[in-house]
PDB file of C-alpha atoms and ligand atoms in Angstrom:
ATOM      1  CA  MET A   1      17.108  -5.004  -3.564  1.00 35.00           C
ATOM      2  CA  SER A   2      17.892  -4.190  -7.182  1.00 38.00           C
ATOM      3  CA  GLU A   3      17.789  -6.907  -9.795  1.00 43.00           C
ATOM      4  CA  SER A   4      21.556  -7.053 -10.148  1.00 43.00           C
ATOM      5  CA  THR A   5      22.138  -7.030  -6.377  1.00 46.00           C
ATOM      6  CA  SER A   6      19.833 -10.019  -6.038  1.00 60.00           C
ATOM      7  CA  LYS A   7      22.166 -11.878  -8.384  1.00 91.00           C
ATOM      8  CA  MET A   8      24.847 -12.015  -5.729  1.00 95.00           C
ATOM      9  CA  ILE A   9      23.597 -14.755  -3.446  1.00 97.00           C
ATOM     10  CA  GLU A  10      24.796 -15.166   0.133  1.00 97.00           C
ATOM     11  CA  LEU A  11      25.495 -18.767   1.166  1.00 97.00           C
ATOM     12  CA  LEU A  12      27.281 -18.063   4.467  1.00 97.00           C
ATOM     13  CA  PRO A  13      28.237 -14.712   6.001  1.00 95.00           C
ATOM     14  CA  GLY A  14      31.041 -13.512   3.720  1.00 96.00           C
ATOM     15  CA  GLY A  15      30.571 -16.366   1.218  1.00 97.00           C
ATOM     16  CA  TYR A  16      28.558 -15.537  -1.899  1.00 98.00           C
ATOM     17  CA  TYR A  17      28.197 -16.571  -5.500  1.00 98.00           C
ATOM     18  CA  ILE A  18      27.013 -14.999  -8.733  1.00 98.00           C
ATOM     19  CA  PRO A  19      25.101 -17.558 -10.812  1.00 97.00           C
ATOM     20  CA  GLY A  20      25.866 -17.681 -14.516  1.00 95.00           C
ATOM     21  CA  SER A  21      26.890 -20.046 -17.287  1.00 94.00           C
ATOM     22  CA  THR A  22      30.033 -20.271 -15.131  1.00 96.00           C
ATOM     23  CA  ASN A  23      29.288 -19.677 -11.463  1.00 98.00           C
ATOM     24  CA  ILE A  24      31.489 -17.037  -9.843  1.00 98.00           C
ATOM     25  CA  GLY A  25      32.398 -17.276  -6.157  1.00 98.00           C
ATOM     26  CA  ILE A  26      32.733 -14.134  -4.077  1.00 98.00           C
ATOM     27  CA  ILE A  27      34.372 -14.160  -0.650  1.00 98.00           C
ATOM     28  CA  THR A  28      34.435 -10.947   1.308  1.00 98.00           C
ATOM     29  CA  GLU A  29      36.663  -9.777   4.124  1.00 97.00           C
ATOM     30  CA  LYS A  30      35.888  -6.644   6.086  1.00 94.00           C
ATOM     31  CA  THR A  31      38.821  -4.272   6.624  1.00 92.00           C
ATOM     32  CA  PHE A  32      39.162  -0.759   8.101  1.00 89.00           C
ATOM     33  CA  ALA A  33      39.213   0.732   4.616  1.00 86.00           C
ATOM     34  CA  GLY A  34      36.240  -1.255   3.272  1.00 92.00           C
ATOM     35  CA  THR A  35      36.009  -4.801   1.973  1.00 97.00           C
ATOM     36  CA  ASN A  36      38.485  -7.128   0.315  1.00 97.00           C
ATOM     37  CA  VAL A  37      37.018  -9.427  -2.316  1.00 98.00           C
ATOM     38  CA  TYR A  38      38.439 -12.800  -3.350  1.00 98.00           C
ATOM     39  CA  MET A  39      36.782 -13.930  -6.555  1.00 98.00           C
ATOM     40  CA  VAL A  40      36.598 -17.568  -7.622  1.00 98.00           C
ATOM     41  CA  ASP A  41      36.949 -17.701 -11.424  1.00 98.00           C
ATOM     42  CA  SER A  42      36.181 -14.844 -13.802  1.00 97.00           C
ATOM     43  CA  GLY A  43      33.762 -16.062 -16.495  1.00 95.00           C
ATOM     44  CA  THR A  44      34.449 -16.743 -20.164  1.00 93.00           C
ATOM     45  CA  THR A  45      34.710 -13.309 -21.731  1.00 92.00           C
ATOM     46  CA  GLU A  46      35.270  -9.626 -21.094  1.00 93.00           C
ATOM     47  CA  ILE A  47      31.482  -9.205 -21.149  1.00 94.00           C
ATOM     48  CA  ASP A  48      31.140 -11.683 -18.270  1.00 95.00           C
ATOM     49  CA  ALA A  49      33.861  -9.853 -16.352  1.00 96.00           C
ATOM     50  CA  GLU A  50      32.119  -6.502 -16.927  1.00 97.00           C
ATOM     51  CA  TYR A  51      28.854  -8.008 -15.655  1.00 97.00           C
ATOM     52  CA  ILE A  52      30.552  -9.358 -12.506  1.00 97.00           C
ATOM     53  CA  LEU A  53      32.075  -5.944 -11.802  1.00 97.00           C
ATOM     54  CA  SER A  54      28.702  -4.217 -12.223  1.00 97.00           C
ATOM     55  CA  ILE A  55      27.137  -6.593  -9.698  1.00 97.00           C
ATOM     56  CA  LEU A  56      29.940  -5.987  -7.204  1.00 97.00           C
ATOM     57  CA  ASP A  57      29.717  -2.193  -7.735  1.00 97.00           C
ATOM     58  CA  ASP A  58      25.966  -2.292  -7.050  1.00 96.00           C
ATOM     59  CA  PHE A  59      26.249  -4.583  -4.068  1.00 96.00           C
ATOM     60  CA  PHE A  60      28.848  -2.489  -2.262  1.00 96.00           C
ATOM     61  CA  ALA A  61      27.281   0.851  -3.276  1.00 95.00           C
ATOM     62  CA  LYS A  62      24.066  -0.283  -1.539  1.00 93.00           C
ATOM     63  CA  GLN A  63      26.072  -1.049   1.611  1.00 91.00           C
ATOM     64  CA  GLY A  64      27.916   2.261   1.337  1.00 92.00           C
ATOM     65  CA  ARG A  65      31.235   0.418   1.488  1.00 92.00           C
ATOM     66  CA  LYS A  66      34.313   0.564  -0.682  1.00 95.00           C
ATOM     67  CA  TYR A  67      35.688  -2.704  -2.017  1.00 97.00           C
ATOM     68  CA  LYS A  68      38.873  -3.942  -3.586  1.00 97.00           C
ATOM     69  CA  ILE A  69      39.330  -7.154  -5.538  1.00 98.00           C
ATOM     70  CA  LYS A  70      42.425  -8.661  -3.912  1.00 97.00           C
ATOM     71  CA  ALA A  71      42.618 -11.693  -6.165  1.00 98.00           C
ATOM     72  CA  ILE A  72      40.880 -13.823  -8.734  1.00 98.00           C
ATOM     73  CA  ILE A  73      41.441 -17.423  -7.660  1.00 98.00           C
ATOM     74  CA  ASN A  74      41.095 -19.683 -10.697  1.00 98.00           C
ATOM     75  CA  THR A  75      39.960 -23.248  -9.998  1.00 98.00           C
ATOM     76  CA  HIS A  76      41.685 -24.229 -13.254  1.00 97.00           C
ATOM     77  CA  GLY A  77      42.889 -22.688 -16.487  1.00 95.00           C
ATOM     78  CA  HIS A  78      39.990 -23.407 -18.871  1.00 94.00           C
ATOM     79  CA  THR A  79      38.688 -20.374 -20.709  1.00 93.00           C
ATOM     80  CA  ASP A  80      35.193 -20.527 -19.249  1.00 94.00           C
ATOM     81  CA  HIS A  81      36.786 -20.060 -15.800  1.00 96.00           C
ATOM     82  CA  ALA A  82      39.667 -17.702 -16.574  1.00 96.00           C
ATOM     83  CA  GLY A  83      38.530 -15.784 -19.681  1.00 95.00           C
ATOM     84  CA  GLY A  84      37.628 -12.658 -17.683  1.00 96.00           C
ATOM     85  CA  ASN A  85      40.997 -12.472 -15.889  1.00 97.00           C
ATOM     86  CA  LEU A  86      42.726 -10.023 -18.208  1.00 96.00           C
ATOM     87  CA  TYR A  87      39.839  -7.541 -18.226  1.00 96.00           C
ATOM     88  CA  LEU A  88      39.612  -7.573 -14.426  1.00 97.00           C
ATOM     89  CA  GLN A  89      43.381  -7.327 -14.006  1.00 96.00           C
ATOM     90  CA  LYS A  90      43.533  -4.318 -16.307  1.00 96.00           C
ATOM     91  CA  LYS A  91      40.519  -2.643 -14.741  1.00 96.00           C
ATOM     92  CA  THR A  92      41.298  -3.248 -11.057  1.00 97.00           C
ATOM     93  CA  GLY A  93      44.946  -4.306 -10.802  1.00 97.00           C
ATOM     94  CA  CYS A  94      43.896  -7.466  -8.937  1.00 98.00           C
ATOM     95  CA  GLN A  95      46.132 -10.489  -8.509  1.00 98.00           C
ATOM     96  CA  VAL A  96      45.543 -13.882 -10.134  1.00 98.00           C
ATOM     97  CA  TRP A  97      46.095 -17.067  -8.137  1.00 98.00           C
ATOM     98  CA  ILE A  98      46.118 -20.556  -9.627  1.00 98.00           C
ATOM     99  CA  SER A  99      47.739 -23.967  -9.067  1.00 98.00           C
ATOM    100  CA  LYS A 100      51.189 -24.717 -10.479  1.00 98.00           C
ATOM    101  CA  LEU A 101      50.136 -27.079 -13.262  1.00 98.00           C
ATOM    102  CA  GLU A 102      47.252 -24.861 -14.398  1.00 97.00           C
ATOM    103  CA  ARG A 103      49.416 -21.736 -14.519  1.00 97.00           C
ATOM    104  CA  PRO A 104      50.900 -22.330 -18.010  1.00 96.00           C
ATOM    105  CA  TYR A 105      47.406 -22.594 -19.503  1.00 94.00           C
ATOM    106  CA  ILE A 106      46.462 -19.046 -18.586  1.00 95.00           C
ATOM    107  CA  GLU A 107      49.870 -17.535 -19.211  1.00 95.00           C
ATOM    108  CA  ASN A 108      50.212 -19.257 -22.621  1.00 92.00           C
ATOM    109  CA  PRO A 109      46.639 -19.964 -23.693  1.00 86.00           C
ATOM    110  CA  GLU A 110      47.707 -21.546 -27.002  1.00 88.00           C
ATOM    111  CA  LEU A 111      48.572 -24.588 -24.865  1.00 91.00           C
ATOM    112  CA  GLN A 112      44.865 -25.196 -24.165  1.00 90.00           C
ATOM    113  CA  ALA A 113      43.890 -25.648 -27.784  1.00 89.00           C
ATOM    114  CA  ALA A 114      46.989 -27.729 -28.567  1.00 91.00           C
ATOM    115  CA  ASP A 115      46.303 -29.903 -25.538  1.00 90.00           C
ATOM    116  CA  ILE A 116      42.688 -30.621 -26.478  1.00 91.00           C
ATOM    117  CA  TRP A 117      43.520 -31.158 -30.156  1.00 92.00           C
ATOM    118  CA  GLY A 118      46.710 -33.145 -29.558  1.00 91.00           C
ATOM    119  CA  GLY A 119      48.912 -31.008 -31.815  1.00 92.00           C
ATOM    120  CA  THR A 120      48.557 -27.679 -33.573  1.00 92.00           C
ATOM    121  CA  PRO A 121      44.795 -27.213 -33.991  1.00 91.00           C
ATOM    122  CA  PRO A 122      42.859 -25.829 -36.976  1.00 91.00           C
ATOM    123  CA  HIS A 123      41.239 -22.390 -36.825  1.00 91.00           C
ATOM    124  CA  GLU A 124      37.947 -23.788 -35.477  1.00 88.00           C
ATOM    125  CA  ILE A 125      39.811 -24.613 -32.256  1.00 87.00           C
ATOM    126  CA  GLN A 126      41.790 -21.371 -32.226  1.00 82.00           C
ATOM    127  CA  THR A 127      38.723 -19.359 -31.184  1.00 80.00           C
ATOM    128  CA  ALA A 128      38.399 -17.312 -27.987  1.00 77.00           C
ATOM    129  CA  TYR A 129      36.656 -20.248 -26.306  1.00 78.00           C
ATOM    130  CA  PHE A 130      39.711 -22.454 -26.589  1.00 79.00           C
ATOM    131  CA  ARG A 131      42.254 -19.674 -26.510  1.00 77.00           C
ATOM    132  CA  PRO A 132      41.620 -16.842 -24.021  1.00 77.00           C
ATOM    133  CA  GLN A 133      43.727 -13.728 -23.669  1.00 84.00           C
ATOM    134  CA  PRO A 134      46.722 -14.427 -21.423  1.00 91.00           C
ATOM    135  CA  SER A 135      46.722 -13.272 -17.821  1.00 91.00           C
ATOM    136  CA  LYS A 136      49.576 -12.790 -15.378  1.00 92.00           C
ATOM    137  CA  VAL A 137      49.815 -15.070 -12.354  1.00 97.00           C
ATOM    138  CA  SER A 138      50.839 -13.584  -9.004  1.00 96.00           C
ATOM    139  CA  LYS A 139      50.581 -16.555  -6.648  1.00 98.00           C
ATOM    140  CA  ILE A 140      50.563 -20.343  -6.750  1.00 98.00           C
ATOM    141  CA  ILE A 141      47.947 -22.139  -4.658  1.00 98.00           C
ATOM    142  CA  ASN A 142      48.097 -25.680  -3.279  1.00 98.00           C
ATOM    143  CA  GLU A 143      46.862 -27.687  -0.307  1.00 98.00           C
ATOM    144  CA  ASP A 144      49.537 -26.142   1.979  1.00 98.00           C
ATOM    145  CA  VAL A 145      48.296 -22.596   1.394  1.00 98.00           C
ATOM    146  CA  LYS A 146      45.803 -21.167   3.875  1.00 97.00           C
ATOM    147  CA  VAL A 147      44.501 -17.615   3.843  1.00 98.00           C
ATOM    148  CA  ARG A 148      43.405 -16.258   7.209  1.00 97.00           C
ATOM    149  CA  LEU A 149      40.755 -13.586   6.824  1.00 97.00           C
ATOM    150  CA  SER A 150      39.548 -11.075   9.389  1.00 95.00           C
ATOM    151  CA  GLY A 151      36.786 -12.320  11.695  1.00 93.00           C
ATOM    152  CA  GLY A 152      38.258 -15.832  11.989  1.00 95.00           C
ATOM    153  CA  ASN A 153      37.253 -16.989   8.491  1.00 97.00           C
ATOM    154  CA  THR A 154      39.683 -18.876   6.257  1.00 98.00           C
ATOM    155  CA  ILE A 155      40.264 -19.928   2.662  1.00 98.00           C
ATOM    156  CA  SER A 156      41.975 -23.259   1.974  1.00 98.00           C
ATOM    157  CA  PHE A 157      42.431 -25.411  -1.112  1.00 98.00           C
ATOM    158  CA  ILE A 158      41.871 -29.016  -2.214  1.00 98.00           C
ATOM    159  CA  SER A 159      43.611 -30.428  -5.247  1.00 98.00           C
ATOM    160  CA  LEU A 160      41.136 -32.297  -7.485  1.00 98.00           C
ATOM    161  CA  PRO A 161      42.997 -33.523 -10.578  1.00 98.00           C
ATOM    162  CA  GLY A 162      41.039 -35.331 -13.270  1.00 97.00           C
ATOM    163  CA  HIS A 163      39.010 -32.792 -15.204  1.00 97.00           C
ATOM    164  CA  SER A 164      42.285 -30.969 -15.826  1.00 97.00           C
ATOM    165  CA  PHE A 165      45.860 -31.410 -14.558  1.00 97.00           C
ATOM    166  CA  GLU A 166      45.451 -29.623 -11.239  1.00 97.00           C
ATOM    167  CA  MET A 167      41.864 -28.486 -10.753  1.00 97.00           C
ATOM    168  CA  THR A 168      41.722 -26.915  -7.310  1.00 98.00           C
ATOM    169  CA  ALA A 169      38.627 -26.367  -5.201  1.00 98.00           C
ATOM    170  CA  LEU A 170      38.507 -23.467  -2.797  1.00 98.00           C
ATOM    171  CA  VAL A 171      37.065 -24.034   0.677  1.00 98.00           C
ATOM    172  CA  TYR A 172      35.715 -21.034   2.554  1.00 98.00           C
ATOM    173  CA  THR A 173      35.295 -21.806   6.258  1.00 98.00           C
ATOM    174  CA  ASP A 174      33.577 -19.370   8.586  1.00 96.00           C
ATOM    175  CA  LYS A 175      34.521 -18.908  12.227  1.00 94.00           C
ATOM    176  CA  GLU A 176      31.963 -21.545  13.276  1.00 95.00           C
ATOM    177  CA  GLY A 177      33.544 -24.127  10.984  1.00 96.00           C
ATOM    178  CA  LYS A 178      30.802 -24.077   8.341  1.00 97.00           C
ATOM    179  CA  LYS A 179      32.032 -24.395   4.790  1.00 98.00           C
ATOM    180  CA  VAL A 180      31.259 -23.299   1.264  1.00 98.00           C
ATOM    181  CA  VAL A 181      33.158 -25.357  -1.308  1.00 98.00           C
ATOM    182  CA  TYR A 182      33.771 -23.667  -4.648  1.00 98.00           C
ATOM    183  CA  ALA A 183      34.443 -26.846  -6.598  1.00 98.00           C
ATOM    184  CA  GLY A 184      34.940 -25.574 -10.169  1.00 98.00           C
ATOM    185  CA  ASP A 185      34.726 -28.511 -12.580  1.00 98.00           C
ATOM    186  CA  GLY A 186      35.704 -30.981  -9.851  1.00 98.00           C
ATOM    187  CA  ILE A 187      32.048 -32.045  -9.651  1.00 98.00           C
ATOM    188  CA  PHE A 188      29.209 -32.084 -12.213  1.00 97.00           C
ATOM    189  CA  THR A 189      25.589 -31.625 -11.184  1.00 96.00           C
ATOM    190  CA  ARG A 190      22.709 -33.806 -12.347  1.00 92.00           C
ATOM    191  CA  GLY A 191      21.557 -31.005 -14.660  1.00 92.00           C
ATOM    192  CA  GLU A 192      25.000 -30.675 -16.240  1.00 92.00           C
ATOM    193  CA  LEU A 193      25.347 -34.421 -16.717  1.00 92.00           C
ATOM    194  CA  SER A 194      21.979 -34.569 -18.420  1.00 89.00           C
ATOM    195  CA  LYS A 195      23.288 -31.961 -20.892  1.00 88.00           C
ATOM    196  CA  HIS A 196      26.795 -33.432 -21.219  1.00 87.00           C
ATOM    197  CA  TRP A 197      26.824 -37.105 -20.300  1.00 90.00           C
ATOM    198  CA  ILE A 198      30.523 -37.287 -21.225  1.00 95.00           C
ATOM    199  CA  PRO A 199      31.994 -34.096 -19.751  1.00 95.00           C
ATOM    200  CA  PHE A 200      35.559 -33.189 -20.664  1.00 95.00           C
ATOM    201  CA  MET A 201      38.093 -35.166 -18.602  1.00 95.00           C
ATOM    202  CA  LEU A 202      41.835 -35.349 -18.765  1.00 96.00           C
ATOM    203  CA  ASN A 203      41.748 -38.450 -16.567  1.00 97.00           C
ATOM    204  CA  PRO A 204      38.310 -39.790 -15.595  1.00 97.00           C
ATOM    205  CA  PHE A 205      39.679 -42.217 -13.028  1.00 97.00           C
ATOM    206  CA  LYS A 206      41.672 -39.528 -11.245  1.00 97.00           C
ATOM    207  CA  PHE A 207      38.454 -37.474 -11.301  1.00 98.00           C
ATOM    208  CA  MET A 208      36.656 -40.320  -9.481  1.00 97.00           C
ATOM    209  CA  LYS A 209      39.432 -40.511  -6.895  1.00 97.00           C
ATOM    210  CA  ALA A 210      39.235 -36.747  -6.370  1.00 97.00           C
ATOM    211  CA  LEU A 211      35.488 -37.031  -5.720  1.00 96.00           C
ATOM    212  CA  GLU A 212      36.365 -39.123  -2.646  1.00 96.00           C
ATOM    213  CA  LYS A 213      38.232 -36.107  -1.258  1.00 96.00           C
ATOM    214  CA  LEU A 214      35.116 -33.982  -1.660  1.00 96.00           C
ATOM    215  CA  SER A 215      32.992 -36.646   0.042  1.00 95.00           C
ATOM    216  CA  GLU A 216      35.297 -36.587   3.099  1.00 95.00           C
ATOM    217  CA  LEU A 217      34.752 -32.882   3.776  1.00 96.00           C
ATOM    218  CA  GLU A 218      32.736 -32.135   6.895  1.00 95.00           C
ATOM    219  CA  ASN A 219      30.331 -29.296   7.699  1.00 97.00           C
ATOM    220  CA  VAL A 220      29.737 -28.398   4.069  1.00 97.00           C
ATOM    221  CA  GLU A 221      26.760 -26.045   3.953  1.00 97.00           C
ATOM    222  CA  TRP A 222      26.972 -25.417   0.231  1.00 98.00           C
ATOM    223  CA  CYS A 223      28.967 -26.606  -2.736  1.00 98.00           C
ATOM    224  CA  VAL A 224      29.151 -24.223  -5.698  1.00 98.00           C
ATOM    225  CA  PRO A 225      29.975 -26.171  -8.866  1.00 98.00           C
ATOM    226  CA  GLY A 226      31.512 -24.458 -11.870  1.00 98.00           C
ATOM    227  CA  HIS A 227      28.240 -24.881 -13.748  1.00 97.00           C
ATOM    228  CA  GLY A 228      24.641 -25.507 -12.696  1.00 96.00           C
ATOM    229  CA  ASP A 229      22.826 -25.279  -9.373  1.00 96.00           C
ATOM    230  CA  CYS A 230      24.494 -25.200  -5.967  1.00 97.00           C
ATOM    231  CA  ILE A 231      24.350 -28.368  -3.888  1.00 97.00           C
ATOM    232  CA  HIS A 232      23.056 -28.061  -0.320  1.00 96.00           C
ATOM    233  CA  LYS A 233      24.901 -30.068   2.359  1.00 93.00           C
ATOM    234  CA  ASN A 234      24.733 -33.589   0.958  1.00 90.00           C
ATOM    235  CA  LEU A 235      27.199 -34.101  -1.891  1.00 95.00           C
ATOM    236  CA  SER A 236      26.980 -37.896  -1.890  1.00 95.00           C
ATOM    237  CA  GLU A 237      24.146 -38.191  -4.435  1.00 95.00           C
ATOM    238  CA  THR A 238      25.974 -35.978  -6.950  1.00 97.00           C
ATOM    239  CA  ILE A 239      29.278 -37.748  -6.318  1.00 97.00           C
ATOM    240  CA  GLU A 240      27.633 -41.142  -6.906  1.00 97.00           C
ATOM    241  CA  MET A 241      26.068 -39.950 -10.133  1.00 96.00           C
ATOM    242  CA  ASP A 242      29.364 -38.559 -11.436  1.00 97.00           C
ATOM    243  CA  SER A 243      31.095 -41.861 -10.652  1.00 97.00           C
ATOM    244  CA  LEU A 244      28.279 -43.788 -12.306  1.00 96.00           C
ATOM    245  CA  ALA A 245      28.581 -41.684 -15.489  1.00 96.00           C
ATOM    246  CA  ILE A 246      32.308 -42.469 -15.666  1.00 97.00           C
ATOM    247  CA  LEU A 247      31.845 -46.179 -14.994  1.00 97.00           C
ATOM    248  CA  GLU A 248      29.088 -46.361 -17.592  1.00 97.00           C
ATOM    249  CA  THR A 249      31.284 -44.810 -20.301  1.00 97.00           C
ATOM    250  CA  LYS A 250      34.127 -47.141 -19.314  1.00 98.00           C
ATOM    251  CA  GLN A 251      31.805 -50.169 -19.551  1.00 98.00           C
ATOM    252  CA  LEU A 252      30.399 -48.999 -22.880  1.00 98.00           C
ATOM    253  CA  LEU A 253      33.924 -48.749 -24.315  1.00 98.00           C
ATOM    254  CA  LEU A 254      34.746 -52.221 -22.981  1.00 98.00           C
ATOM    255  CA  ASN A 255      31.560 -53.675 -24.515  1.00 98.00           C
ATOM    256  CA  LEU A 256      32.211 -52.053 -27.894  1.00 98.00           C
ATOM    257  CA  ILE A 257      35.819 -53.258 -27.948  1.00 98.00           C
ATOM    258  CA  SER A 258      34.779 -56.773 -26.923  1.00 97.00           C
ATOM    259  CA  GLU A 259      32.619 -56.915 -30.107  1.00 96.00           C
ATOM    260  CA  GLY A 260      35.813 -56.599 -32.125  1.00 95.00           C
ATOM    261  CA  ARG A 261      38.821 -54.323 -32.502  1.00 97.00           C
ATOM    262  CA  LYS A 262      37.997 -50.658 -33.070  1.00 98.00           C
ATOM    263  CA  THR A 263      39.809 -47.470 -34.017  1.00 97.00           C
ATOM    264  CA  SER A 264      39.457 -44.342 -31.857  1.00 97.00           C
ATOM    265  CA  GLY A 265      37.329 -42.778 -34.612  1.00 96.00           C
ATOM    266  CA  GLU A 266      34.961 -45.750 -34.722  1.00 98.00           C
ATOM    267  CA  LEU A 267      34.608 -45.701 -30.937  1.00 98.00           C
ATOM    268  CA  LEU A 268      33.859 -41.954 -30.949  1.00 98.00           C
ATOM    269  CA  LYS A 269      31.033 -42.452 -33.449  1.00 97.00           C
ATOM    270  CA  GLU A 270      29.560 -45.473 -31.666  1.00 97.00           C
ATOM    271  CA  VAL A 271      29.718 -43.866 -28.208  1.00 97.00           C
ATOM    272  CA  ALA A 272      28.107 -40.675 -29.545  1.00 96.00           C
ATOM    273  CA  ASP A 273      25.384 -42.621 -31.426  1.00 96.00           C
ATOM    274  CA  LEU A 274      24.524 -44.799 -28.436  1.00 96.00           C
ATOM    275  CA  ASN A 275      24.347 -41.773 -26.119  1.00 94.00           C
ATOM    276  CA  GLU A 276      22.362 -39.783 -28.723  1.00 93.00           C
ATOM    277  CA  ILE A 277      24.995 -37.050 -28.778  1.00 93.00           C
ATOM    278  CA  LYS A 278      25.033 -34.982 -31.971  1.00 93.00           C
ATOM    279  CA  LEU A 279      28.630 -33.995 -32.503  1.00 94.00           C
ATOM    280  CA  GLY A 280      29.534 -30.521 -33.726  1.00 93.00           C
ATOM    281  CA  PHE A 281      33.134 -29.508 -34.383  1.00 93.00           C
ATOM    282  CA  GLY A 282      34.033 -28.378 -30.878  1.00 91.00           C
ATOM    283  CA  GLN A 283      32.194 -31.162 -29.087  1.00 92.00           C
ATOM    284  CA  SER A 284      33.651 -33.866 -31.296  1.00 95.00           C
ATOM    285  CA  VAL A 285      37.135 -32.585 -30.420  1.00 95.00           C
ATOM    286  CA  LEU A 286      36.365 -32.445 -26.676  1.00 95.00           C
ATOM    287  CA  ILE A 287      34.741 -35.892 -26.537  1.00 96.00           C
ATOM    288  CA  ARG A 288      37.434 -37.413 -28.756  1.00 97.00           C
ATOM    289  CA  SER A 289      40.084 -36.096 -26.360  1.00 96.00           C
ATOM    290  CA  THR A 290      38.110 -37.385 -23.342  1.00 97.00           C
ATOM    291  CA  LEU A 291      37.604 -40.865 -24.838  1.00 98.00           C
ATOM    292  CA  LYS A 292      41.314 -41.049 -25.635  1.00 97.00           C
ATOM    293  CA  SER A 293      41.977 -40.410 -21.943  1.00 97.00           C
ATOM    294  CA  TYR A 294      39.570 -43.211 -20.958  1.00 98.00           C
ATOM    295  CA  LEU A 295      41.200 -45.594 -23.452  1.00 98.00           C
ATOM    296  CA  ALA A 296      44.757 -44.767 -22.364  1.00 97.00           C
ATOM    297  CA  ALA A 297      43.887 -45.311 -18.696  1.00 97.00           C
ATOM    298  CA  MET A 298      42.039 -48.582 -19.480  1.00 98.00           C
ATOM    299  CA  HIS A 299      45.047 -49.707 -21.507  1.00 98.00           C
ATOM    300  CA  ASP A 300      47.350 -48.960 -18.553  1.00 97.00           C
ATOM    301  CA  MET A 301      44.976 -50.892 -16.254  1.00 97.00           C
ATOM    302  CA  GLY A 302      45.397 -53.890 -18.553  1.00 97.00           C
ATOM    303  CA  LEU A 303      41.708 -53.913 -19.544  1.00 97.00           C
ATOM    304  CA  ILE A 304      42.347 -53.379 -23.256  1.00 98.00           C
ATOM    305  CA  LYS A 305      45.367 -53.516 -25.542  1.00 97.00           C
ATOM    306  CA  VAL A 306      46.680 -51.852 -28.658  1.00 97.00           C
ATOM    307  CA  VAL A 307      47.266 -53.618 -31.963  1.00 97.00           C
ATOM    308  CA  ILE A 308      48.778 -51.830 -34.948  1.00 97.00           C
ATOM    309  CA  GLU A 309      48.048 -53.638 -38.174  1.00 96.00           C
ATOM    310  CA  ASN A 310      48.174 -52.434 -41.767  1.00 96.00           C
ATOM    311  CA  ASN A 311      49.243 -49.059 -40.405  1.00 97.00           C
ATOM    312  CA  THR A 312      46.014 -48.797 -38.410  1.00 97.00           C
ATOM    313  CA  PHE A 313      45.892 -48.256 -34.635  1.00 97.00           C
ATOM    314  CA  TYR A 314      43.242 -50.509 -33.035  1.00 98.00           C
ATOM    315  CA  TRP A 315      41.958 -50.924 -29.482  1.00 98.00           C
ATOM    316  CA  CYS A 316      41.387 -54.625 -28.741  1.00 97.00           C
ATOM    317  CA  LYS A 317      40.233 -56.901 -25.944  1.00 95.00           C
ATOM    318  CA  ALA A 318      43.088 -57.607 -23.511  1.00 93.00           C
TER     319      ALA A 318
HETATM  320 ZN1   ZN B   1      36.916 -26.919 -17.202  1.00 83.41          ZN
END
């Protein structure tokens, strides 16, 4: 086995993944002409996409089979999951599938940066990381869509909003009912949480609710998260840890606000200091956006309230 071939790891017959800073799922379907490939996410850049193609070329050359990428299925529209789309579309003519609410983010990538910034962002947030090249969507996925593959295998979808508007996990089920779940950023591993204790969230409480959906899945052999190591069979420990991280940040915000009214900027600094997070430009924007989502949800739950005094917007005890 060559080095690059060994980088495509089989989890179930027909269900593979390519580990990387963003994990790429590969589902194969044998046909008369060769093999159809359904790819889950496409990496951050053209270089990632080129690397993925080289691994696929090697893998199928060794088997003496032709292959065709039928579709890239994006779990969501963030650049680190969809940044390789355009390169692969140009190179192979493959389709791109994504959920309805994520579609605008890859067709009009300037929305991503504006969304995270909360207005028109400065040039630091207009980089390729926040603003990928646009790709063209061919099909909308949702929980009603099921793809029947040859050999009795299927692909289905679970909507997991929270990290983004309509994060969607892909479930590959083999003919015996065993599953590989390609969860994108619908779950964060222990390793990822230790690096980013406050991962980006559009709605942390919806994220927690979506985790329940993952915990209800049966016969999961493997779960491939968007980042970090795959999880074997038992997702409950990771799900508990993700929920705990969210509840801890919520409690920290409540404690800080109960000390006295605070602005969003003050809360960002105190949360970062207490969690020993050193904020750079990008991270301060991502965590600021995430904390604003926590605060808005906690406000709507009646846990905190807003006071505007002397033209200053404060979060206060309810
Ligand atoms: Zn993401």
